XYZ file of C-alpha atoms in Angstrom:
763
model
C 0.000 0.000 0.000
C 1.127 3.604 -0.436
C 0.107 6.885 1.148
C -0.014 10.362 -0.359
C 0.330 13.300 2.025
C -0.892 16.617 0.696
C 0.225 19.699 2.601
C -1.712 22.849 1.943
C 0.641 25.702 0.988
C 0.968 28.482 3.532
C 0.101 32.006 2.592
C 3.178 34.104 1.942
C 2.985 37.327 3.864
C 5.227 39.983 5.378
C 4.170 42.241 8.222
C 5.704 45.098 10.174
C 5.213 45.392 13.937
C 3.712 47.669 15.048
C 1.465 48.462 12.092
C 0.746 51.932 13.555
C 2.995 53.952 15.832
C 2.818 57.423 17.366
C 5.855 59.198 18.808
C 6.783 62.652 20.082
C 9.431 64.786 18.336
C 12.925 63.811 19.453
C 11.840 60.292 20.379
C 12.796 56.907 18.938
C 10.971 54.147 17.099
C 11.808 50.524 16.334
C 10.028 48.710 13.492
C 10.362 44.920 13.216
C 9.703 43.012 9.997
C 8.767 39.317 9.879
C 7.892 37.103 6.925
C 6.397 33.680 6.257
C 8.136 33.282 2.887
C 9.287 29.774 2.086
C 12.933 28.806 2.493
C 15.432 28.753 5.325
C 14.881 31.629 7.742
C 18.619 32.388 7.569
C 18.283 32.992 3.816
C 15.671 35.726 4.242
C 16.855 39.290 3.651
C 14.969 42.496 4.306
C 15.089 46.042 2.956
C 13.334 49.208 4.138
C 11.938 52.039 2.074
C 9.620 54.990 2.297
C 7.281 55.438 -0.707
C 8.063 58.729 -2.401
C 10.663 59.757 0.182
C 13.986 58.625 1.568
C 14.668 57.304 5.050
C 15.615 59.989 7.628
C 19.142 61.003 6.698
C 21.739 59.996 9.330
C 18.972 59.303 11.834
C 18.247 55.647 11.143
C 20.074 52.367 11.782
C 19.232 49.061 10.102
C 19.940 46.256 12.569
C 20.211 42.461 12.168
C 19.979 41.207 8.569
C 17.666 44.128 7.875
C 14.579 43.008 9.761
C 14.804 45.825 12.340
C 14.724 49.574 11.598
C 15.800 51.927 14.422
C 14.798 55.610 14.016
C 16.005 58.264 16.446
C 15.751 62.070 16.945
C 12.345 61.875 15.265
C 10.980 64.985 13.541
C 7.456 65.726 12.218
C 8.602 65.244 8.620
C 9.455 61.622 9.505
C 5.731 60.828 9.666
C 4.468 58.567 6.934
C 4.419 55.033 5.646
C 7.457 52.757 6.015
C 7.634 49.629 3.910
C 9.597 46.419 4.539
C 10.327 44.096 1.611
C 11.356 40.493 2.329
C 13.237 38.358 -0.179
C 13.819 34.618 0.205
C 16.361 32.277 -1.386
C 13.714 31.191 -3.871
C 13.507 34.756 -5.179
C 10.026 35.476 -3.843
C 9.275 38.894 -2.366
C 6.534 40.217 -0.126
C 5.958 43.604 1.499
C 4.449 44.883 4.718
C 3.858 48.473 5.865
C 3.744 50.488 9.071
C 2.432 54.027 9.577
C 4.482 56.344 11.815
C 3.048 59.564 13.226
C 5.347 62.124 14.862
C 3.984 65.109 16.798
C 0.703 66.515 15.559
C -0.490 63.215 14.103
C -0.748 64.431 10.514
C 0.993 62.497 7.799
C 2.809 64.822 5.390
C 2.042 64.486 1.739
C 4.633 62.931 -0.522
C 6.726 65.647 -2.133
C 7.087 65.551 -5.908
C 9.367 67.989 -7.676
C 9.813 68.356 -11.426
C 13.292 67.474 -12.627
C 15.572 70.442 -13.096
C 16.673 71.238 -16.626
C 19.687 73.379 -15.704
C 22.950 71.940 -14.413
C 23.846 72.984 -10.855
C 26.273 75.836 -10.465
C 29.609 75.099 -8.938
C 30.252 77.308 -5.914
C 33.511 77.548 -3.964
C 33.259 76.126 -0.431
C 32.245 78.873 2.034
C 34.703 79.944 4.685
C 33.349 78.820 8.077
C 32.361 81.666 10.418
C 34.611 82.497 13.332
C 32.088 81.917 16.112
C 29.851 78.900 15.506
C 27.624 76.762 17.647
C 26.210 73.355 16.835
C 23.730 71.008 18.394
C 24.346 67.550 19.818
C 21.344 65.287 20.388
C 21.204 61.918 22.145
C 18.489 59.507 21.140
C 16.560 58.637 23.154
C 16.710 61.731 25.324
C 15.406 59.786 28.322
C 14.819 56.108 29.099
C 13.429 53.987 31.910
C 15.057 50.608 32.383
C 14.846 47.757 34.867
C 17.869 46.453 36.823
C 19.847 44.080 34.675
C 18.505 45.608 31.462
C 20.372 47.436 28.720
C 20.314 50.905 27.199
C 21.342 52.101 23.719
C 22.220 55.792 23.339
C 22.996 57.332 19.933
C 24.926 60.604 19.750
C 24.129 62.755 16.708
C 26.037 65.986 16.060
C 24.608 68.528 13.586
C 27.926 70.061 12.503
C 28.113 73.344 10.617
C 29.483 73.282 7.051
C 33.250 72.850 6.794
C 33.677 71.042 10.118
C 34.451 67.365 10.726
C 34.290 65.377 13.966
C 37.636 64.868 15.700
C 36.495 63.098 18.882
C 33.398 61.783 20.628
C 33.477 61.283 24.412
C 30.901 59.739 26.766
C 30.791 60.507 30.491
C 28.449 60.608 33.452
C 27.277 64.128 34.265
C 27.968 63.590 37.983
C 31.608 62.749 37.230
C 31.359 59.044 38.133
C 33.107 56.654 35.712
C 31.257 54.579 33.156
C 31.050 50.842 33.960
C 33.901 49.724 31.665
C 33.126 46.002 32.005
C 29.494 46.563 30.935
C 29.957 49.235 28.295
C 30.439 48.799 24.547
C 30.908 51.552 21.960
C 30.037 51.325 18.259
C 30.508 53.400 15.101
C 33.499 55.438 16.247
C 32.058 55.954 19.733
C 28.808 57.545 18.510
C 26.690 54.709 19.969
C 26.930 53.751 23.650
C 25.564 50.401 24.837
C 25.374 49.793 28.599
C 24.112 46.411 29.783
C 23.545 44.814 33.168
C 22.193 48.115 34.522
C 22.234 48.756 38.274
C 20.864 51.602 40.393
C 24.338 53.185 40.308
C 24.042 53.497 36.512
C 20.994 55.774 36.773
C 21.550 59.462 36.027
C 22.500 61.757 33.175
C 24.865 60.716 30.389
C 26.744 63.335 28.374
C 28.045 62.976 24.836
C 30.758 65.562 24.146
C 31.682 66.140 20.506
C 34.710 68.067 19.270
C 35.126 69.154 15.669
C 37.600 71.164 13.614
C 37.790 72.838 10.211
C 40.496 73.139 7.576
C 41.706 76.365 9.174
C 42.579 74.597 12.422
C 39.737 76.064 14.465
C 38.161 73.752 17.037
C 34.612 73.809 18.382
C 32.795 71.550 20.851
C 29.303 70.889 22.119
C 27.477 68.242 24.100
C 24.116 66.559 24.554
C 22.523 64.943 27.592
C 20.308 61.886 28.050
C 18.782 60.595 31.272
C 18.548 56.955 32.327
C 16.231 55.819 35.124
C 16.611 52.353 36.657
C 13.333 51.170 38.222
C 12.649 47.677 39.561
C 9.222 46.453 38.454
C 7.860 43.115 37.317
C 5.368 41.706 34.839
C 3.633 38.366 35.375
C 1.276 36.235 33.302
C -1.107 33.751 34.909
C -1.306 30.871 34.439
C 2.199 30.210 33.176
C 1.147 27.039 31.327
C -2.018 25.805 29.629
C -2.434 22.284 28.204
C -5.484 21.943 26.002
C -7.009 19.611 23.432
C -7.966 20.824 19.986
C -11.253 22.746 19.993
C -11.005 23.919 23.605
C -10.302 27.483 24.820
C -7.655 29.161 27.006
C -7.230 32.527 28.739
C -4.175 34.402 30.085
C -4.090 37.401 32.459
C -1.197 39.919 32.566
C -0.340 42.237 35.475
C 2.452 44.736 36.272
C 3.636 45.260 39.866
C 5.742 48.041 41.327
C 4.447 50.777 38.977
C 1.474 53.087 38.748
C -1.700 52.664 36.778
C -0.390 54.135 33.490
C 0.625 50.845 31.929
C 0.155 49.895 28.266
C -0.232 46.185 27.521
C 0.408 44.377 24.269
C 0.184 40.655 23.516
C 2.541 38.959 21.065
C 3.605 35.448 20.209
C 7.197 34.250 20.104
C 8.554 32.893 16.856
C 7.480 33.494 13.279
C 3.736 33.052 13.850
C 1.524 35.847 15.141
C -1.452 35.865 17.460
C -4.295 33.779 15.944
C -6.886 35.895 14.162
C -9.682 34.571 16.353
C -7.908 35.569 19.622
C -9.323 38.488 21.626
C -6.952 40.852 23.407
C -8.665 43.245 25.813
C -6.074 45.221 27.739
C -4.209 42.839 29.982
C -6.341 39.780 29.086
C -5.870 37.381 26.164
C -8.610 34.884 25.249
C -8.258 32.092 22.682
C -11.064 29.786 21.567
C -11.486 26.850 19.150
C -7.799 25.986 19.614
C -5.797 24.164 16.945
C -2.506 22.244 17.204
C -0.711 25.027 15.296
C -1.740 27.499 18.044
C 0.817 25.848 20.349
C 3.498 28.332 21.386
C 4.614 30.938 23.869
C 2.373 33.981 24.314
C 3.976 37.073 25.789
C 2.573 40.168 27.466
C 4.632 43.362 27.076
C 3.948 46.129 29.579
C 5.294 49.602 28.800
C 5.886 52.281 31.448
C 7.671 55.531 30.590
C 9.411 54.089 27.551
C 10.607 50.973 29.405
C 9.039 47.679 28.355
C 9.009 44.500 30.416
C 7.762 41.159 29.215
C 6.466 37.929 30.681
C 5.388 34.833 28.781
C 3.215 31.766 29.237
C 3.114 28.501 27.323
C 0.144 27.025 25.517
C 0.319 23.391 24.412
C -2.408 22.081 22.122
C -2.114 18.358 21.417
C 1.217 16.483 21.681
C 4.645 18.077 21.390
C 7.216 20.272 23.176
C 7.669 24.003 23.747
C 11.169 25.486 23.802
C 11.817 29.258 23.857
C 8.263 29.821 22.669
C 8.588 27.531 19.660
C 6.425 24.445 19.191
C 8.257 21.233 18.372
C 6.144 18.301 17.178
C 7.053 15.032 18.839
C 10.088 13.422 17.184
C 11.437 16.619 15.546
C 14.518 18.856 16.030
C 14.903 22.628 16.432
C 17.822 25.036 16.997
C 17.982 27.644 19.781
C 20.294 30.388 21.073
C 21.674 29.567 24.534
C 22.829 33.072 25.540
C 20.654 34.385 28.378
C 22.242 37.826 27.990
C 21.155 38.076 24.360
C 17.707 36.601 24.977
C 17.001 39.414 27.462
C 17.414 41.992 24.684
C 16.140 39.687 21.895
C 19.335 39.718 19.830
C 21.146 36.907 18.044
C 24.698 35.960 19.111
C 28.102 36.993 17.806
C 31.767 36.059 18.325
C 34.856 37.796 19.718
C 37.886 36.440 17.828
C 41.442 37.433 18.800
C 44.302 36.261 16.564
C 47.826 36.061 18.021
C 50.589 35.813 15.427
C 54.362 35.447 15.573
C 56.158 38.491 14.071
C 59.253 36.556 12.924
C 60.509 36.819 9.337
C 59.560 33.215 8.633
C 55.864 34.122 9.133
C 55.516 36.467 6.133
C 53.153 34.129 4.225
C 50.996 33.553 7.289
C 50.616 37.323 7.728
C 49.195 37.538 4.201
C 46.924 34.528 4.841
C 45.268 36.335 7.756
C 43.427 38.592 5.294
C 41.617 35.589 3.822
C 40.839 33.992 7.166
C 39.287 37.079 8.787
C 36.975 37.914 5.885
C 36.149 34.273 5.137
C 35.433 33.363 8.754
C 33.200 36.402 9.275
C 31.198 35.590 6.129
C 30.795 31.930 7.148
C 29.649 32.896 10.638
C 27.055 35.300 9.269
C 25.750 32.630 6.901
C 25.124 30.498 9.986
C 23.267 33.275 11.836
C 26.205 34.407 14.017
C 26.977 38.141 13.917
C 23.765 39.375 12.278
C 22.294 41.510 15.105
C 25.557 42.275 16.907
C 28.600 42.174 14.647
C 31.447 39.706 15.011
C 34.573 41.402 16.366
C 38.214 40.703 15.583
C 41.368 41.611 17.470
C 45.062 41.272 16.577
C 48.143 40.779 18.771
C 51.663 40.413 17.386
C 54.363 38.863 19.564
C 58.138 38.229 19.470
C 58.903 41.617 17.873
C 62.566 42.594 18.329
C 61.710 45.483 20.645
C 62.038 45.429 24.468
C 58.618 47.110 24.762
C 56.778 44.703 22.460
C 58.592 41.352 22.531
C 55.931 39.967 24.885
C 53.145 41.109 22.615
C 51.503 44.254 21.275
C 47.830 44.919 20.626
C 46.921 46.592 17.320
C 44.125 49.213 17.324
C 41.254 48.334 14.979
C 39.939 51.877 14.472
C 41.655 55.143 13.642
C 38.949 57.211 15.349
C 38.921 55.760 18.869
C 41.831 53.239 19.058
C 39.436 50.415 20.007
C 41.057 46.982 20.164
C 38.147 45.112 18.557
C 36.776 45.820 15.104
C 35.261 44.324 11.991
C 36.956 41.837 9.666
C 37.738 44.778 7.376
C 39.333 46.690 10.287
C 41.394 43.609 11.117
C 42.603 43.336 7.544
C 43.907 46.912 7.642
C 45.597 46.428 11.019
C 47.284 43.248 9.748
C 49.397 45.362 7.378
C 51.249 46.817 10.405
C 52.734 43.463 11.504
C 56.531 43.356 11.682
C 58.971 40.628 10.574
C 61.854 41.034 13.045
C 60.772 38.682 15.850
C 63.333 36.611 17.702
C 61.925 35.148 20.978
C 58.464 33.589 20.737
C 56.229 33.143 23.790
C 52.593 32.590 22.797
C 51.591 32.419 26.485
C 52.413 36.115 26.921
C 50.240 37.023 23.954
C 47.372 34.953 25.415
C 47.782 36.650 28.772
C 47.724 40.077 27.092
C 44.528 39.191 25.205
C 42.719 37.924 28.300
C 43.742 40.911 30.470
C 43.326 43.716 27.925
C 40.598 42.972 25.403
C 36.930 43.895 26.110
C 35.275 40.496 25.695
C 31.494 40.833 25.483
C 29.252 38.795 27.792
C 27.040 36.289 26.055
C 29.262 36.091 22.950
C 31.621 33.308 21.876
C 35.286 33.895 22.754
C 37.829 32.416 20.334
C 41.615 32.787 20.467
C 43.795 31.665 17.537
C 47.556 31.356 18.049
C 49.969 31.098 15.085
C 53.700 30.361 15.424
C 56.320 28.072 13.863
C 58.449 27.568 16.987
C 58.057 26.148 20.468
C 57.748 28.356 23.531
C 60.646 30.448 24.792
C 59.423 31.410 28.312
C 59.851 35.110 29.041
C 58.259 35.026 32.505
C 58.017 31.690 34.381
C 54.914 32.684 36.371
C 52.798 32.606 33.173
C 52.516 28.829 33.229
C 50.372 26.227 31.477
C 48.047 25.943 34.477
C 47.743 29.724 34.857
C 46.782 30.221 31.207
C 44.404 27.248 31.308
C 42.596 28.611 34.357
C 42.323 32.134 32.927
C 41.041 30.871 29.582
C 38.352 28.844 31.330
C 37.333 31.803 33.490
C 36.850 33.920 30.372
C 35.052 31.087 28.561
C 37.525 31.141 25.645
C 38.387 28.336 23.224
C 41.866 27.974 21.689
C 43.052 26.924 18.218
C 46.772 26.773 17.401
C 48.450 26.671 13.981
C 51.877 25.276 14.794
C 54.901 23.434 13.451
C 53.697 19.899 14.221
C 52.636 17.036 11.995
C 49.051 15.753 12.248
C 47.828 12.362 11.038
C 44.552 10.603 10.231
C 44.127 6.833 10.474
C 40.896 6.583 8.487
C 43.022 4.478 6.136
C 45.810 2.013 6.791
C 48.522 3.211 6.822
C 47.742 6.642 8.262
C 47.876 9.741 6.066
C 48.831 13.359 6.904
C 46.021 15.545 8.227
C 45.520 19.307 7.917
C 44.416 19.545 11.539
C 42.962 17.594 14.447
C 40.247 18.691 16.890
C 39.984 17.998 20.605
C 37.477 15.247 19.734
C 40.163 13.711 17.465
C 38.232 14.612 14.317
C 40.760 14.878 11.492
C 40.602 17.225 8.487
C 42.164 15.595 5.407
C 42.939 17.188 2.050
C 40.943 15.975 -0.956
C 41.665 16.651 -4.665
C 40.903 20.093 -6.090
C 41.427 22.093 -2.900
C 38.638 20.322 -1.020
C 38.717 18.588 2.363
C 36.900 15.940 4.355
C 36.343 15.560 8.089
C 36.861 12.049 9.459
C 35.274 11.687 12.928
C 37.560 10.430 15.706
C 40.383 9.517 13.294
C 43.117 12.070 14.080
C 46.168 12.348 16.271
C 49.193 14.693 16.513
C 52.664 13.227 16.026
C 54.488 14.279 19.186
C 57.977 13.584 17.830
C 57.516 16.026 14.927
C 56.658 19.056 17.097
C 59.163 21.928 17.176
C 60.571 22.307 20.684
C 57.815 22.366 23.318
C 55.024 22.938 20.777
C 53.058 19.817 21.672
C 53.382 20.147 25.451
C 52.716 23.901 25.653
C 50.391 24.634 22.720
C 48.744 21.566 21.161
C 47.877 19.971 24.490
C 46.446 23.279 25.762
C 44.237 23.663 22.673
C 42.851 20.140 23.121
C 42.155 20.674 26.821
C 40.168 23.835 25.989
C 38.052 22.002 23.390
C 39.740 23.581 20.354
C 41.995 22.186 17.630
C 45.614 22.036 16.458
C 46.647 22.595 12.824
C 49.776 21.727 10.843
C 51.386 25.010 9.778
C 53.436 23.212 7.122
C 50.266 22.218 5.267
C 49.371 25.902 4.977
C 52.881 26.628 3.729
C 52.561 23.980 1.005
C 50.419 26.505 -0.871
C 48.203 25.734 -3.864
C 45.291 23.355 -3.397
C 46.668 22.186 -0.050
C 46.522 25.711 1.409
C 43.039 26.160 -0.066
C 41.811 22.937 1.564
C 43.484 24.014 4.838
C 41.639 27.345 4.814
C 38.255 25.789 4.043
C 38.627 23.129 6.729
C 39.836 25.661 9.306
C 36.836 27.944 8.720
C 34.428 24.985 8.805
C 35.662 23.724 12.167
C 35.806 27.245 13.628
C 32.162 27.857 12.720
C 31.254 24.532 14.321
C 33.168 25.379 17.515
C 31.644 28.851 17.802
C 28.131 27.585 17.186
C 28.575 25.023 19.948
C 29.513 27.821 22.327
C 26.370 29.785 21.461
C 23.657 27.399 20.358
C 21.884 24.149 21.101
C 19.920 21.586 19.123
C 16.819 20.194 20.793
C 14.823 17.029 20.141
C 11.216 16.602 21.293
C 11.227 13.156 22.894
C 8.364 10.743 23.529
C 7.700 12.312 26.951
C 7.075 15.742 25.344
C 10.306 17.128 26.809
C 13.020 18.900 24.778
C 16.346 17.021 24.851
C 19.005 19.623 23.978
C 22.659 19.347 22.904
C 25.315 21.920 22.060
C 25.738 23.191 18.521
C 23.782 24.994 15.798
C 25.776 23.953 12.757
C 24.770 20.694 11.140
C 26.228 18.728 8.261
C 24.537 15.972 6.274
C 26.029 12.528 6.891
C 28.154 10.671 4.341
C 28.978 6.982 4.807
C 31.105 4.557 2.800
C 31.367 0.747 2.728
C 34.599 -1.180 2.170
C 34.921 -4.918 1.480
C 35.081 -7.542 -1.274
C 32.582 -7.219 -4.110
C 33.011 -10.803 -5.351
C 33.686 -14.049 -3.406
C 33.857 -17.730 -4.226
C 30.837 -19.829 -3.550
C 30.594 -20.802 0.142
C 33.316 -18.407 1.324
C 32.739 -15.652 3.935
C 32.861 -11.875 3.314
C 33.607 -8.988 5.723
C 32.135 -5.496 5.157
C 32.902 -2.293 7.090
C 30.764 0.900 7.114
C 32.444 4.180 8.170
C 31.044 7.718 8.475
C 33.295 10.144 6.588
C 31.205 13.286 7.176
C 28.341 14.486 9.318
C 27.832 16.896 12.188
C 26.801 15.600 14.632
C 28.473 12.250 13.960
C 25.794 10.003 12.420
C 24.434 6.800 13.891
C 25.204 3.778 11.658
C 23.075 0.680 11.111
C 22.978 -2.195 8.582
C 19.807 -3.043 6.683
C 18.734 -5.033 3.662
C 17.783 -3.224 0.443
C 14.450 -1.399 0.800
C 14.096 -2.716 4.360
C 13.951 -1.162 7.782
C 17.168 -0.846 9.839
C 18.357 -4.238 11.033
C 16.041 -6.179 8.725
C 16.519 -7.990 5.433
C 20.153 -9.027 6.000
C 21.473 -12.158 4.244
C 21.516 -15.494 6.133
C 24.395 -16.233 8.513
C 25.087 -12.494 9.056
C 26.819 -11.285 12.200
C 26.950 -7.558 13.109
C 29.487 -5.829 15.355
C 29.551 -2.163 16.398
C 32.796 -0.402 17.322
C 33.414 3.188 18.461
C 33.214 4.815 15.039
C 32.261 2.139 12.488
C 30.142 -0.984 12.123
C 31.143 -4.356 10.666
C 29.103 -7.096 8.966
C 30.346 -10.664 8.414
C 28.387 -13.016 6.141
C 29.453 -16.671 6.315
C 29.029 -19.341 3.621
C 27.909 -17.028 0.828
C 25.896 -19.079 -1.685
C 24.044 -16.352 -3.640
C 24.494 -12.750 -4.754
C 23.258 -10.177 -2.234
C 23.193 -6.425 -1.447
C 23.187 -4.605 1.907
C 22.727 -0.945 2.866
C 24.488 1.090 5.525
C 22.232 3.864 6.868
C 23.893 6.906 8.495
C 21.485 9.274 10.292
C 21.956 12.517 12.256
C 19.923 15.661 13.038
C 20.382 17.009 9.532
C 19.305 14.069 7.351
C 20.378 10.545 6.437
C 22.590 8.873 3.840
C 22.261 5.284 2.589
C 25.209 3.561 0.908
C 24.642 0.241 -0.914
C 27.206 -2.542 -1.348
C 26.592 -5.639 -3.516
C 28.505 -8.918 -3.465
C 28.460 -11.444 -6.305
C 29.301 -15.147 -6.054
C 31.902 -16.419 -8.508
C 30.875 -19.730 -10.245
C 32.644 -21.924 -12.901
C 31.603 -25.031 -14.898
C 33.271 -28.135 -13.330
C 35.899 -30.123 -15.247
C 37.508 -33.441 -14.202
C 40.316 -35.715 -15.401
C 41.067 -39.400 -14.756
C 44.562 -40.845 -14.553
C 45.908 -44.333 -13.690
C 48.445 -47.118 -14.395
C 46.512 -48.550 -17.319
C 47.359 -45.616 -19.527
C 44.312 -46.522 -21.648
C 45.776 -50.038 -22.418
C 44.078 -53.394 -21.796
C 44.855 -55.062 -18.468
C 45.426 -58.744 -17.658
C 42.433 -60.623 -16.387
C 42.435 -60.838 -12.567
C 45.037 -58.068 -12.035
C 44.435 -54.911 -9.990
C 43.836 -51.415 -11.331
C 44.289 -47.969 -9.700
C 42.444 -44.897 -11.068
C 42.406 -41.277 -9.796
C 39.754 -38.632 -10.550
C 40.679 -34.957 -10.061
C 38.690 -31.716 -10.429
C 40.626 -29.380 -12.702
C 38.102 -26.500 -12.680
C 34.881 -25.404 -11.050
C 33.567 -22.827 -8.587
C 32.371 -23.855 -6.122
C 34.730 -26.888 -5.842
C 33.013 -29.862 -7.534
C 31.898 -32.896 -5.521
C 33.441 -36.035 -7.159
C 31.585 -39.347 -7.434
C 32.388 -42.553 -9.384
C 29.711 -43.964 -11.669
C 29.360 -47.639 -12.732
C 31.732 -48.715 -9.994
C 32.760 -52.448 -10.507
C 32.023 -55.007 -7.804
C 34.842 -55.533 -5.336
C 36.365 -52.094 -5.935
C 37.017 -49.564 -3.196
C 37.079 -45.732 -3.231
C 39.590 -43.606 -1.369
C 38.725 -39.870 -1.063
C 41.613 -37.481 -0.574
């Protein structure tokens, strides 16, 4: 019998939340775009426009992969319709709109001007006046936040013609210092982000801007924004509803610790909105005639004085699991962000990556390679959803420079405007050009210590340190020991990869072959033809005897203990396709490591509970079968199935063609399962047969088929004896011998017309 499942296509729609918004002049607005277009959600891209007009010049920021539009220092002319257009990997597009009203509530008409027919006149630049003033605004001008929350402040200077910004400085108006461990600056210090707010962070924040003109004259001005930190809570009752299809459910929201001026809004986590039949009356949400697809997490947002707090409750209709507001049908997998810091501000994760490189002359090719690795790694991370809301940051430290002040390591600024140590992949590429080639005493531990003590690692983000050197450690200070670095790395939550002068091997074949690199799980990356690579699970090991100096003891062993990987620098130096395969494999394993720091995969088990494991990157499994494809009749055959790709490592099982796992195997089959492969032995093979090896992981499955044929041959015999075909004397004895000269399987010999009194001897 066969079954045909028909799934009704979902309507493709794009909407902007909120659909209508009213703000006062000088305020801020955030518009969020979501789409139900088909395709992977990571492939969706968004763009914002304003029909007939442009977006507010220098007063808007597009966050994430474009699905959030942040408007600040709002003015009445910003009123109007804002449109979000979503595009999926299949090429489909869909648009949603939102209407923004600023001030009086009137929406200005779209301006249309006839095209000019005269070319513009070229005027010489005016000489700036001697005494000038300019305005500095901070958006928002005031905020109310809860303890532990976060605040974004954007400094916008309206400079007079002829002047350019020379510095931007943030400070507390009462003179107290900014919380350096909880403060991050973006876009040349014009955006201040303070997280983990406490009562001590409340007060007025000043943005001081200095500017100068071509005549050397300097002007300055400042703007002020207030931040209030108020402890109040929002609760939803009940916190969980379990219902059958067709029943109803109701949730009640309440805010404590604040006055009566509270605005409530109900939303639903994930890509689906509130069902159309739901009724939201103030703080109450009622749902009737429930369906299985209504399962999810429903959230109440309460807004007081610009500060919004949220509380959620779960609704389960039918059988399945709920994780982070997303419904998981029983027996399915989903991916989730594990960072509690980022979940509190509803942002996706990013990575802090610090690269430490030897500045010796022998490292000139590795310095050039860093340009490819920074840009390639950032692009690969973004393709996997890492660094979309908050950008990935890169840092660079050079060590061993022949300079008493820098031999232990020197940190390279990533920005020319504020000397920040972390920047984009493009900033890193520019800073890389300043590396020297006169190093003489290499101590990677000092560079690690400098990175961990100096660099502003962001909470909730992945921390990755990459060390590159072709020599063992030359200790500069004994107190910076293996144990000290190990403990500090663990405290910071950092993972280590080293590219060092040590040979790596993979024993996925016998004998072993050289590997590009080996992970802490002993996964080996092996070069394939054409600049490609393949990951062999649990097949790698470093060759201790080939390490330069103390490389294995001090660097490789440390990387493995921190869950990272070690890579053979000489493979990178081979150039050509080998270097290309090295780069691809390095980026692939780095993305996997970073995703495991930030994400988890969850499976909805039979008890309706999510079973979660680390990692957001998945790779389809690939399996291969080795063994004889032809055997003699009646002989045994041994087959081995190995997984050569797949993340997570696939589960392997034997099965007969078109059968379920474990079924349909040939007679006299014996299975054995080892740590990373499975074996099948078939005894006394008498007929042709085929078997499948099924490799399955979270991503998908792969079935490899192996067929064995039985060799057969027509039998041939010969008879020899003392008579030599001559007559014999009556009454004498005669000895004859019959031999099989051909035949598969071996022929069974039998005499026919045997004379009386004769005997047969079988040899």
